[in-house]
Amino acid sequence: MADDVVRKVVGYLRQIEKLAEKGDLDGVLLEARLALRLCNAPSSGEAAPE
């Protein structure tokens, strides 16, 4: 199970790299949020205030 999650996150990171090279920041943000959600980590916009 953990290996599958790591593979998916690496896939998201590769996609983020491609989108960043193209300058597609909206795509980068979307892919980053998907990767964070997969790891059960909130994105900065979803984080609870301290």
Short mmCIF file of N, CA and C in Angstrom, two decimals:
data_model
loop_
_atom_site.label_atom_id
_atom_site.label_comp_id
_atom_site.label_asym_id
_atom_site.label_seq_id
_atom_site.Cartn_x
_atom_site.Cartn_y
_atom_site.Cartn_z
N MET A 1 0.83 -1.20 0.00
CA MET A 1 0.00 0.00 0.00
C MET A 1 0.87 1.26 0.00
N ALA A 2 1.87 1.30 0.87
CA ALA A 2 2.73 2.48 0.95
C ALA A 2 3.49 2.69 -0.35
N ASP A 3 3.94 1.60 -0.97
CA ASP A 3 4.65 1.72 -2.24
C ASP A 3 3.77 2.33 -3.31
N ASP A 4 2.49 1.97 -3.31
CA ASP A 4 1.54 2.51 -4.28
C ASP A 4 1.38 4.02 -4.09
N VAL A 5 1.29 4.45 -2.84
CA VAL A 5 1.16 5.88 -2.56
C VAL A 5 2.40 6.63 -3.01
N VAL A 6 3.57 6.06 -2.73
CA VAL A 6 4.83 6.70 -3.15
C VAL A 6 4.88 6.82 -4.66
N ARG A 7 4.49 5.77 -5.37
CA ARG A 7 4.49 5.82 -6.84
C ARG A 7 3.55 6.91 -7.36
N LYS A 8 2.38 7.03 -6.73
CA LYS A 8 1.42 8.05 -7.16
C LYS A 8 1.95 9.45 -6.89
N VAL A 9 2.56 9.65 -5.73
CA VAL A 9 3.12 10.97 -5.41
C VAL A 9 4.25 11.31 -6.38
N VAL A 10 5.09 10.34 -6.69
CA VAL A 10 6.17 10.59 -7.66
C VAL A 10 5.57 10.95 -9.02
N GLY A 11 4.50 10.30 -9.40
CA GLY A 11 3.81 10.64 -10.65
C GLY A 11 3.31 12.07 -10.64
N TYR A 12 2.71 12.48 -9.52
CA TYR A 12 2.25 13.87 -9.39
C TYR A 12 3.43 14.84 -9.48
N LEU A 13 4.54 14.49 -8.83
CA LEU A 13 5.72 15.37 -8.87
C LEU A 13 6.27 15.50 -10.28
N ARG A 14 6.28 14.42 -11.02
CA ARG A 14 6.74 14.49 -12.42
C ARG A 14 5.82 15.38 -13.25
N GLN A 15 4.51 15.24 -13.02
CA GLN A 15 3.55 16.08 -13.73
C GLN A 15 3.73 17.54 -13.35
N ILE A 16 3.96 17.80 -12.06
CA ILE A 16 4.20 19.17 -11.58
C ILE A 16 5.41 19.76 -12.28
N GLU A 17 6.46 18.97 -12.40
CA GLU A 17 7.68 19.44 -13.07
C GLU A 17 7.40 19.83 -14.52
N LYS A 18 6.65 19.00 -15.24
CA LYS A 18 6.31 19.30 -16.63
C LYS A 18 5.46 20.56 -16.74
N LEU A 19 4.48 20.68 -15.85
CA LEU A 19 3.60 21.85 -15.88
C LEU A 19 4.36 23.12 -15.53
N ALA A 20 5.28 23.03 -14.58
CA ALA A 20 6.08 24.19 -14.19
C ALA A 20 6.96 24.66 -15.35
N GLU A 21 7.53 23.71 -16.09
CA GLU A 21 8.35 24.07 -17.24
C GLU A 21 7.54 24.82 -18.29
N LYS A 22 6.25 24.49 -18.39
CA LYS A 22 5.36 25.16 -19.34
C LYS A 22 4.81 26.47 -18.79
N GLY A 23 5.00 26.70 -17.49
CA GLY A 23 4.48 27.91 -16.87
C GLY A 23 3.02 27.80 -16.46
N ASP A 24 2.49 26.58 -16.39
CA ASP A 24 1.10 26.36 -16.03
C ASP A 24 0.97 26.26 -14.51
N LEU A 25 0.92 27.41 -13.86
CA LEU A 25 0.89 27.42 -12.40
C LEU A 25 -0.42 26.90 -11.83
N ASP A 26 -1.53 27.08 -12.53
CA ASP A 26 -2.80 26.52 -12.07
C ASP A 26 -2.74 25.00 -12.06
N GLY A 27 -2.12 24.43 -13.09
CA GLY A 27 -1.95 22.98 -13.15
C GLY A 27 -1.03 22.48 -12.05
N VAL A 28 0.03 23.24 -11.78
CA VAL A 28 0.95 22.88 -10.71
C VAL A 28 0.20 22.85 -9.38
N LEU A 29 -0.60 23.86 -9.13
CA LEU A 29 -1.35 23.93 -7.88
C LEU A 29 -2.32 22.76 -7.75
N LEU A 30 -3.01 22.43 -8.83
CA LEU A 30 -3.95 21.31 -8.81
C LEU A 30 -3.23 20.00 -8.49
N GLU A 31 -2.14 19.72 -9.19
CA GLU A 31 -1.40 18.49 -8.98
C GLU A 31 -0.81 18.43 -7.57
N ALA A 32 -0.33 19.56 -7.07
CA ALA A 32 0.24 19.59 -5.72
C ALA A 32 -0.84 19.29 -4.68
N ARG A 33 -2.03 19.84 -4.87
CA ARG A 33 -3.12 19.57 -3.93
C ARG A 33 -3.52 18.10 -3.96
N LEU A 34 -3.53 17.50 -5.15
CA LEU A 34 -3.85 16.08 -5.24
C LEU A 34 -2.81 15.24 -4.52
N ALA A 35 -1.54 15.58 -4.68
CA ALA A 35 -0.47 14.85 -4.00
C ALA A 35 -0.59 15.01 -2.49
N LEU A 36 -0.87 16.21 -2.03
CA LEU A 36 -1.02 16.44 -0.59
C LEU A 36 -2.22 15.66 -0.04
N ARG A 37 -3.31 15.66 -0.77
CA ARG A 37 -4.50 14.94 -0.33
C ARG A 37 -4.22 13.45 -0.24
N LEU A 38 -3.44 12.93 -1.19
CA LEU A 38 -3.08 11.52 -1.18
C LEU A 38 -2.29 11.17 0.07
N CYS A 39 -1.51 12.10 0.56
CA CYS A 39 -0.71 11.90 1.77
C CYS A 39 -1.47 12.31 3.03
N ASN A 40 -2.73 12.66 2.89
CA ASN A 40 -3.56 13.11 4.01
C ASN A 40 -2.99 14.35 4.68
N ALA A 41 -2.37 15.22 3.90
CA ALA A 41 -1.82 16.47 4.42
C ALA A 41 -2.62 17.63 3.82
N PRO A 42 -3.05 18.58 4.62
CA PRO A 42 -3.79 19.71 4.09
C PRO A 42 -2.88 20.64 3.29
N SER A 43 -3.43 21.26 2.26
CA SER A 43 -2.68 22.29 1.55
C SER A 43 -2.71 23.55 2.40
N SER A 44 -1.91 24.54 2.04
CA SER A 44 -1.82 25.75 2.87
C SER A 44 -3.18 26.44 3.00
N GLY A 45 -3.99 26.38 1.98
CA GLY A 45 -5.31 27.02 2.03
C GLY A 45 -6.30 26.25 2.89
N GLU A 46 -6.03 24.97 3.13
CA GLU A 46 -6.93 24.13 3.92
C GLU A 46 -6.46 23.97 5.36
N ALA A 47 -5.27 24.42 5.65
CA ALA A 47 -4.70 24.23 7.00
C ALA A 47 -5.49 25.03 8.02
N ALA A 48 -5.67 24.45 9.17
CA ALA A 48 -6.38 25.14 10.25
C ALA A 48 -5.49 26.22 10.85
N PRO A 49 -6.06 27.36 11.18
CA PRO A 49 -5.25 28.42 11.77
C PRO A 49 -4.70 27.99 13.14
N GLU A 50 -3.52 28.47 13.43
CA GLU A 50 -2.86 28.08 14.70
C GLU A 50 -3.24 29.01 15.81
#
